[in-house]
């Protein structure tokens, strides 16, 4: 399975091979790297009332040709003559993931680090100058792999619809009840979008095969191009602190903070990616043991549901988040749950902890409502780059 430096064919007639030895994965199915939460969120989205109707209607109405003309006229198309190093990375990524048709890649002038993969019939990848200038070669390779992973998974269609509906929701907001249905679908799309980022992060790792570079990219998106001032291990410890700190109030605030975003938080993504990079599943793929596209038609939907259910059950059991602990205790029949819930939410009303709650207050009462503001990305378009918020991948 290791690339031996031989010429590759089938990619627009250009002969390119990865710049260093990396495993490639002929015929790999997106099921190999899809996060279980991505699959379950997409199933839930498709079952949402009215989604099929909206999807079918928009599929024929979205101005995809206009979008392509816009990129062609006002961005720089990557090729062996323009941004040649990005062109090499794109061909490498398609070669490693065995994506036969190479998507067009454009560089758009924008200081905000972003990347996205959109399109209905054929995906188009766009990266901003801010992202190109922020990341080094191996970090950028992971980003390109991330976007190629979106293309291989067929995510571009739903992302394009989210982009359109987000804009439409703003335009019809003045109509009484006019935006309620659209808002419900946008909210469901965003939930899936966040989960799809976890899948694409894994695809980026399969292309770059350098976990530290993938996590550095996420850290730079969060903290800028000051690598000498940052540390990946310390950044990952932030994710552990974020998950474990606080009480039930903070758990609720975490949910509220993430709802308007199109991407999971950068520290959370880095922690998820590290966990997967250290897993047996990742190593098996590198060793050549992975599901093939030729087997997709024989895949059982029931097996996918069971895998997602198992993932969530394990996540709840292992999570350090106070709300997840409560859910786990409920499932296990733990006692004094009423008292724990009461103590966890007393802070919302300003009531001091009672009876044995002093320890809880010392451990988790420090996080108030403040905690710093999220300078989230713009609401349009929902892009990705190795992002924080609406910034990547």
Short mmCIF file of C-alpha atoms in Angstrom, two decimals:
data_model
loop_
_atom_site.label_atom_id
_atom_site.label_comp_id
_atom_site.label_asym_id
_atom_site.label_seq_id
_atom_site.Cartn_x
_atom_site.Cartn_y
_atom_site.Cartn_z
CA UNK A 1 0.00 0.00 0.00
CA UNK A 2 2.99 2.31 0.20
CA UNK A 3 3.57 4.77 -2.58
CA UNK A 4 6.78 3.73 -4.33
CA UNK A 5 7.29 6.87 -6.38
CA UNK A 6 5.91 5.49 -9.63
CA UNK A 7 4.09 7.83 -11.97
CA UNK A 8 0.39 8.21 -11.38
CA UNK A 9 -2.11 8.37 -14.20
CA UNK A 10 -5.72 9.31 -14.63
CA UNK A 11 -5.55 12.80 -13.14
CA UNK A 12 -6.12 15.29 -15.96
CA UNK A 13 -3.11 13.91 -17.81
CA UNK A 14 -0.58 15.36 -15.38
CA UNK A 15 1.96 13.01 -13.85
CA UNK A 16 2.37 13.74 -10.14
CA UNK A 17 3.28 11.66 -7.13
CA UNK A 18 3.43 12.57 -3.43
CA UNK A 19 6.55 14.50 -2.47
CA UNK A 20 7.39 11.95 0.22
CA UNK A 21 6.50 8.33 0.81
CA UNK A 22 2.98 7.92 2.13
CA UNK A 23 0.48 5.11 1.97
CA UNK A 24 -2.28 5.44 -0.60
CA UNK A 25 -5.69 3.83 -0.49
CA UNK A 26 -7.02 2.52 -3.82
CA UNK A 27 -10.81 2.37 -3.92
CA UNK A 28 -11.22 3.61 -0.35
CA UNK A 29 -14.80 4.28 0.72
CA UNK A 30 -15.64 7.39 2.72
CA UNK A 31 -17.04 4.97 5.30
CA UNK A 32 -13.44 4.28 6.30
CA UNK A 33 -13.00 7.72 7.85
CA UNK A 34 -16.53 8.95 8.46
CA UNK A 35 -17.22 9.85 12.07
CA UNK A 36 -20.24 7.93 13.45
CA UNK A 37 -21.82 11.23 14.51
CA UNK A 38 -21.55 12.46 10.91
CA UNK A 39 -23.52 9.49 9.61
CA UNK A 40 -26.22 9.64 12.30
CA UNK A 41 -26.65 13.41 11.94
CA UNK A 42 -27.12 13.05 8.18
CA UNK A 43 -29.73 10.33 8.67
CA UNK A 44 -31.58 12.58 11.15
CA UNK A 45 -31.37 15.49 8.70
CA UNK A 46 -32.90 13.47 5.89
CA UNK A 47 -35.77 12.48 8.17
CA UNK A 48 -36.53 16.10 9.07
CA UNK A 49 -40.03 17.08 7.98
CA UNK A 50 -39.91 19.09 4.76
CA UNK A 51 -36.23 18.49 4.06
CA UNK A 52 -36.79 16.26 1.02
CA UNK A 53 -39.13 18.82 -0.51
CA UNK A 54 -36.70 21.67 0.01
CA UNK A 55 -33.77 19.58 -1.21
CA UNK A 56 -35.48 18.59 -4.45
CA UNK A 57 -36.66 22.14 -5.11
CA UNK A 58 -33.29 23.76 -4.48
CA UNK A 59 -31.33 21.16 -6.43
CA UNK A 60 -32.79 22.59 -9.63
CA UNK A 61 -32.76 26.24 -8.61
CA UNK A 62 -29.37 26.90 -7.06
CA UNK A 63 -27.19 29.07 -9.31
CA UNK A 64 -24.29 26.65 -9.52
CA UNK A 65 -23.17 27.90 -12.94
CA UNK A 66 -23.14 31.44 -11.57
CA UNK A 67 -21.02 30.28 -8.63
CA UNK A 68 -18.47 28.66 -10.93
CA UNK A 69 -18.31 31.76 -13.15
CA UNK A 70 -17.79 33.90 -10.07
CA UNK A 71 -14.77 31.89 -8.95
CA UNK A 72 -13.42 31.76 -12.50
CA UNK A 73 -13.69 35.53 -12.93
CA UNK A 74 -12.63 36.79 -9.50
CA UNK A 75 -10.27 34.17 -8.04
CA UNK A 76 -7.05 32.46 -9.15
CA UNK A 77 -7.47 28.92 -10.47
CA UNK A 78 -4.74 26.62 -9.21
CA UNK A 79 -2.72 24.79 -11.86
CA UNK A 80 0.86 23.87 -12.68
CA UNK A 81 1.28 27.54 -13.71
CA UNK A 82 -0.51 29.21 -10.77
CA UNK A 83 0.08 28.22 -7.14
CA UNK A 84 1.90 25.14 -8.42
CA UNK A 85 2.68 23.89 -4.90
CA UNK A 86 -1.07 23.81 -4.11
CA UNK A 87 -1.69 22.03 -7.39
CA UNK A 88 0.81 19.34 -6.39
CA UNK A 89 -0.93 18.94 -3.03
CA UNK A 90 -4.33 18.65 -4.69
CA UNK A 91 -3.12 15.97 -7.09
CA UNK A 92 -1.39 14.16 -4.23
CA UNK A 93 -4.57 14.18 -2.15
CA UNK A 94 -6.70 12.85 -5.01
CA UNK A 95 -4.05 10.22 -5.71
CA UNK A 96 -3.89 9.02 -2.10
CA UNK A 97 -7.69 8.90 -1.64
CA UNK A 98 -8.12 7.57 -5.18
CA UNK A 99 -10.51 10.33 -6.27
CA UNK A 100 -10.46 9.93 -10.03
CA UNK A 101 -11.78 13.36 -11.03
CA UNK A 102 -9.71 16.18 -9.56
CA UNK A 103 -11.94 19.07 -8.36
CA UNK A 104 -11.04 22.60 -9.50
CA UNK A 105 -9.19 24.53 -6.78
CA UNK A 106 -9.31 28.33 -6.50
CA UNK A 107 -7.46 30.82 -4.31
CA UNK A 108 -9.62 33.74 -3.23
CA UNK A 109 -8.30 37.03 -1.85
CA UNK A 110 -9.50 37.15 1.76
CA UNK A 111 -7.37 37.74 4.87
CA UNK A 112 -9.59 35.44 6.94
CA UNK A 113 -8.28 31.84 6.91
CA UNK A 114 -11.00 29.74 5.29
CA UNK A 115 -11.57 26.86 2.91
CA UNK A 116 -14.70 25.27 1.50
CA UNK A 117 -15.94 22.60 -0.87
CA UNK A 118 -19.21 23.45 -2.64
CA UNK A 119 -21.16 22.42 -5.73
CA UNK A 120 -24.10 20.24 -6.70
CA UNK A 121 -23.04 18.38 -9.83
CA UNK A 122 -19.30 18.73 -9.37
CA UNK A 123 -17.47 19.95 -6.25
CA UNK A 124 -15.28 23.06 -6.30
CA UNK A 125 -12.65 23.75 -3.63
CA UNK A 126 -11.82 27.31 -2.56
CA UNK A 127 -9.09 28.41 -0.15
CA UNK A 128 -8.39 31.97 0.97
CA UNK A 129 -5.09 33.82 0.84
CA UNK A 130 -5.28 34.13 4.63
CA UNK A 131 -5.16 30.35 4.93
CA UNK A 132 -2.38 29.93 2.37
CA UNK A 133 -0.22 32.48 4.18
CA UNK A 134 -0.93 31.04 7.63
CA UNK A 135 -0.03 27.36 7.17
CA UNK A 136 3.19 25.57 6.30
CA UNK A 137 3.37 22.85 3.63
CA UNK A 138 2.37 19.87 5.78
CA UNK A 139 -0.42 21.79 7.51
CA UNK A 140 -1.75 22.93 4.14
CA UNK A 141 -1.54 19.38 2.81
CA UNK A 142 -3.91 18.30 5.58
CA UNK A 143 -6.32 21.11 4.66
CA UNK A 144 -6.36 20.11 0.98
CA UNK A 145 -6.93 16.50 2.07
CA UNK A 146 -9.75 17.70 4.31
CA UNK A 147 -11.52 19.32 1.34
CA UNK A 148 -10.91 16.34 -0.95
CA UNK A 149 -12.44 14.20 1.81
CA UNK A 150 -15.56 16.38 1.65
CA UNK A 151 -15.68 15.82 -2.12
CA UNK A 152 -15.28 12.05 -1.77
CA UNK A 153 -17.99 11.91 0.90
CA UNK A 154 -20.47 13.87 -1.21
CA UNK A 155 -20.71 16.64 1.39
CA UNK A 156 -20.54 19.49 -1.15
CA UNK A 157 -24.22 19.19 -2.10
CA UNK A 158 -25.54 19.70 1.43
CA UNK A 159 -23.02 22.46 2.11
CA UNK A 160 -24.17 24.35 -0.95
CA UNK A 161 -27.78 24.09 0.20
CA UNK A 162 -26.80 25.33 3.67
CA UNK A 163 -25.05 28.31 2.10
CA UNK A 164 -28.16 29.20 0.10
CA UNK A 165 -30.64 28.64 2.95
CA UNK A 166 -28.57 30.70 5.39
CA UNK A 167 -28.77 33.64 3.00
CA UNK A 168 -32.47 33.01 2.34
CA UNK A 169 -33.33 32.91 6.05
CA UNK A 170 -31.99 36.45 6.43
CA UNK A 171 -34.03 37.71 3.48
CA UNK A 172 -37.37 36.30 4.67
CA UNK A 173 -36.88 37.04 8.36
CA UNK A 174 -39.34 39.95 8.17
CA UNK A 175 -42.17 37.69 6.98
CA UNK A 176 -44.28 36.45 9.94
CA UNK A 177 -43.58 32.72 10.40
CA UNK A 178 -41.85 32.80 7.01
CA UNK A 179 -38.46 31.76 8.29
CA UNK A 180 -39.47 29.15 10.87
CA UNK A 181 -39.30 26.16 8.52
CA UNK A 182 -36.08 27.41 6.94
CA UNK A 183 -34.55 28.04 10.38
CA UNK A 184 -35.36 24.48 11.45
CA UNK A 185 -33.67 23.04 8.37
CA UNK A 186 -30.67 25.39 8.70
CA UNK A 187 -30.26 24.34 12.33
CA UNK A 188 -30.34 20.66 11.35
CA UNK A 189 -27.91 21.28 8.49
CA UNK A 190 -25.52 23.06 10.83
CA UNK A 191 -25.63 20.15 13.26
CA UNK A 192 -24.70 17.78 10.45
CA UNK A 193 -22.12 20.27 9.11
CA UNK A 194 -20.28 20.30 12.43
CA UNK A 195 -20.17 16.51 12.51
CA UNK A 196 -19.02 16.30 8.88
CA UNK A 197 -15.98 18.39 9.82
CA UNK A 198 -14.81 15.60 12.12
CA UNK A 199 -14.97 13.17 9.18
CA UNK A 200 -13.10 15.54 6.86
CA UNK A 201 -10.41 16.12 9.51
CA UNK A 202 -9.77 12.38 9.41
CA UNK A 203 -9.54 12.46 5.61
CA UNK A 204 -6.98 15.26 5.91
CA UNK A 205 -4.93 13.09 8.27
CA UNK A 206 -5.08 10.16 5.85
CA UNK A 207 -3.68 12.42 3.13
CA UNK A 208 -0.97 14.10 5.21
CA UNK A 209 -0.28 11.17 7.55
CA UNK A 210 1.27 13.64 10.00
CA UNK A 211 -0.94 14.01 13.12
CA UNK A 212 1.12 16.83 14.58
CA UNK A 213 0.82 18.88 11.39
CA UNK A 214 -2.96 18.40 11.35
CA UNK A 215 -3.25 19.55 14.95
CA UNK A 216 -0.84 22.45 14.39
CA UNK A 217 -3.12 23.70 11.63
CA UNK A 218 -6.10 23.73 13.99
CA UNK A 219 -4.02 25.46 16.66
CA UNK A 220 -2.92 28.17 14.19
CA UNK A 221 -6.50 28.81 13.17
CA UNK A 222 -7.30 29.37 16.84
CA UNK A 223 -4.22 31.42 17.76
CA UNK A 224 -2.65 32.79 14.59
CA UNK A 225 0.79 32.46 13.07
CA UNK A 226 2.78 32.56 16.31
CA UNK A 227 3.91 28.95 16.41
CA UNK A 228 6.93 29.78 18.59
CA UNK A 229 4.50 31.03 21.24
CA UNK A 230 2.23 27.96 21.18
CA UNK A 231 2.44 24.28 22.02
CA UNK A 232 0.31 21.46 20.60
CA UNK A 233 0.28 19.47 23.85
CA UNK A 234 -0.82 22.51 25.84
CA UNK A 235 -3.47 23.22 23.23
CA UNK A 236 -4.81 19.68 23.59
CA UNK A 237 -4.92 20.09 27.37
CA UNK A 238 -7.29 23.00 26.78
CA UNK A 239 -9.72 20.56 25.20
CA UNK A 240 -9.55 18.31 28.27
CA UNK A 241 -10.15 21.29 30.55
CA UNK A 242 -13.03 22.49 28.36
CA UNK A 243 -14.76 19.11 28.55
CA UNK A 244 -14.25 18.45 32.24
CA UNK A 245 -14.58 21.89 33.82
CA UNK A 246 -17.67 23.55 35.21
CA UNK A 247 -21.05 22.26 36.31
CA UNK A 248 -24.40 21.67 34.61
CA UNK A 249 -24.73 25.38 33.90
CA UNK A 250 -21.54 25.30 31.88
CA UNK A 251 -22.71 22.19 30.02
CA UNK A 252 -25.82 24.06 28.89
CA UNK A 253 -23.76 27.10 27.92
CA UNK A 254 -21.47 24.91 25.81
CA UNK A 255 -24.49 23.70 23.86
CA UNK A 256 -25.80 27.24 23.38
CA UNK A 257 -22.37 28.49 22.27
CA UNK A 258 -21.97 25.86 19.57
CA UNK A 259 -25.50 26.00 18.09
CA UNK A 260 -24.94 29.02 15.77
CA UNK A 261 -21.58 27.73 14.55
CA UNK A 262 -20.89 25.70 11.43
CA UNK A 263 -17.74 24.12 12.91
CA UNK A 264 -16.90 22.45 16.21
CA UNK A 265 -14.46 24.33 18.44
CA UNK A 266 -10.83 24.06 17.35
CA UNK A 267 -9.60 22.42 20.57
CA UNK A 268 -12.40 19.84 20.41
CA UNK A 269 -11.52 18.98 16.82
CA UNK A 270 -7.85 18.60 17.68
CA UNK A 271 -8.68 16.29 20.59
CA UNK A 272 -11.01 14.18 18.41
CA UNK A 273 -8.34 13.90 15.73
CA UNK A 274 -5.65 12.88 18.20
CA UNK A 275 -7.93 10.20 19.63
CA UNK A 276 -8.56 8.78 16.15
CA UNK A 277 -4.90 8.98 15.13
CA UNK A 278 -4.03 6.79 18.12
CA UNK A 279 -6.81 4.30 17.43
CA UNK A 280 -6.62 0.85 15.90
CA UNK A 281 -9.02 1.97 13.14
CA UNK A 282 -6.52 4.51 11.81
CA UNK A 283 -3.65 2.03 11.90
CA UNK A 284 -5.72 -0.59 10.08
CA UNK A 285 -6.38 1.86 7.25
CA UNK A 286 -2.67 2.62 6.97
CA UNK A 287 -2.05 -1.13 6.82
CA UNK A 288 -4.47 -1.44 3.90
CA UNK A 289 -7.50 -2.83 5.73
CA UNK A 290 -10.44 -0.56 4.97
CA UNK A 291 -13.89 -0.67 3.30
CA UNK A 292 -13.94 -0.22 -0.49
CA UNK A 293 -16.37 1.79 -2.59
CA UNK A 294 -17.28 -1.38 -4.45
CA UNK A 295 -18.74 -2.67 -1.18
CA UNK A 296 -20.87 0.41 -0.43
CA UNK A 297 -24.00 -0.99 -2.05
CA UNK A 298 -23.87 -4.00 0.26
CA UNK A 299 -23.57 -1.88 3.41
CA UNK A 300 -26.29 -2.46 5.99
CA UNK A 301 -28.09 0.65 7.25
CA UNK A 302 -28.75 -1.22 10.47
CA UNK A 303 -25.03 -1.73 11.01
CA UNK A 304 -24.45 2.01 10.58
CA UNK A 305 -27.15 2.77 13.15
CA UNK A 306 -25.67 0.31 15.60
CA UNK A 307 -22.19 1.75 15.13
CA UNK A 308 -23.49 5.27 15.77
CA UNK A 309 -25.42 4.11 18.84
CA UNK A 310 -22.35 2.35 20.21
CA UNK A 311 -20.24 5.47 19.61
CA UNK A 312 -22.66 7.70 21.52
CA UNK A 313 -22.99 5.21 24.37
CA UNK A 314 -19.22 5.01 24.74
CA UNK A 315 -18.93 8.79 24.48
CA UNK A 316 -21.45 9.32 27.28
CA UNK A 317 -19.72 6.77 29.52
CA UNK A 318 -16.22 8.17 29.00
CA UNK A 319 -17.10 11.89 28.90
CA UNK A 320 -16.02 14.14 31.75
CA UNK A 321 -18.66 16.73 30.92
CA UNK A 322 -21.04 17.22 33.91
CA UNK A 323 -24.16 16.83 31.76
CA UNK A 324 -22.84 13.65 30.16
CA UNK A 325 -22.00 12.30 33.60
CA UNK A 326 -25.58 12.98 34.67
CA UNK A 327 -26.92 11.18 31.60
CA UNK A 328 -24.65 8.25 32.36
CA UNK A 329 -25.84 8.16 35.98
CA UNK A 330 -29.45 8.27 34.84
CA UNK A 331 -28.83 5.27 32.63
CA UNK A 332 -27.11 3.50 35.52
CA UNK A 333 -29.75 4.35 38.10
CA UNK A 334 -27.47 6.38 40.37
CA UNK A 335 -29.00 7.88 43.50
CA UNK A 336 -29.39 11.52 44.59
CA UNK A 337 -29.78 12.70 40.99
CA UNK A 338 -32.40 15.24 42.00
CA UNK A 339 -30.01 16.87 44.43
CA UNK A 340 -27.22 16.95 41.87
CA UNK A 341 -29.44 18.58 39.26
CA UNK A 342 -30.65 21.17 41.79
CA UNK A 343 -27.13 22.03 42.88
CA UNK A 344 -25.92 22.18 39.28
CA UNK A 345 -28.46 24.79 38.24
CA UNK A 346 -28.65 26.91 41.40
CA UNK A 347 -26.10 29.30 39.94
CA UNK A 348 -28.55 30.43 37.24
CA UNK A 349 -30.76 32.03 39.92
CA UNK A 350 -27.92 33.24 42.10
CA UNK A 351 -28.88 30.89 44.93
CA UNK A 352 -25.83 29.78 46.91
CA UNK A 353 -25.13 26.04 47.07
CA UNK A 354 -26.83 24.21 49.90
CA UNK A 355 -25.90 21.34 52.15
CA UNK A 356 -23.21 19.17 50.59
CA UNK A 357 -22.82 21.31 47.49
CA UNK A 358 -19.73 23.18 48.68
CA UNK A 359 -17.41 20.71 47.01
CA UNK A 360 -19.32 21.01 43.75
CA UNK A 361 -19.06 24.78 43.94
CA UNK A 362 -15.32 24.63 44.46
CA UNK A 363 -14.83 22.26 41.55
CA UNK A 364 -17.19 23.68 38.98
CA UNK A 365 -18.69 27.00 40.08
CA UNK A 366 -15.91 29.12 38.67
CA UNK A 367 -17.17 29.34 35.13
CA UNK A 368 -19.79 32.06 34.84
CA UNK A 369 -21.56 33.34 31.80
CA UNK A 370 -18.57 35.46 30.69
CA UNK A 371 -15.72 33.20 29.67
CA UNK A 372 -14.66 35.32 26.71
CA UNK A 373 -16.51 36.06 23.51
CA UNK A 374 -16.34 33.97 20.38
CA UNK A 375 -15.44 36.04 17.35
CA UNK A 376 -17.16 33.60 15.16
CA UNK A 377 -17.02 33.69 11.50
CA UNK A 378 -19.44 35.22 9.22
CA UNK A 379 -22.67 33.41 8.71
CA UNK A 380 -22.07 33.21 5.01
CA UNK A 381 -20.72 31.19 3.49
CA UNK A 382 -20.30 28.19 5.78
CA UNK A 383 -16.69 27.49 4.98
CA UNK A 384 -14.13 25.25 6.38
CA UNK A 385 -10.44 25.59 6.66
CA UNK A 386 -8.73 24.03 9.63
CA UNK A 387 -11.18 26.26 11.29
CA UNK A 388 -12.45 27.55 14.46
CA UNK A 389 -16.08 28.42 14.13
CA UNK A 390 -16.91 29.16 10.57
CA UNK A 391 -13.28 28.94 9.78
CA UNK A 392 -12.02 25.65 8.67
CA UNK A 393 -11.26 22.73 8.68
#
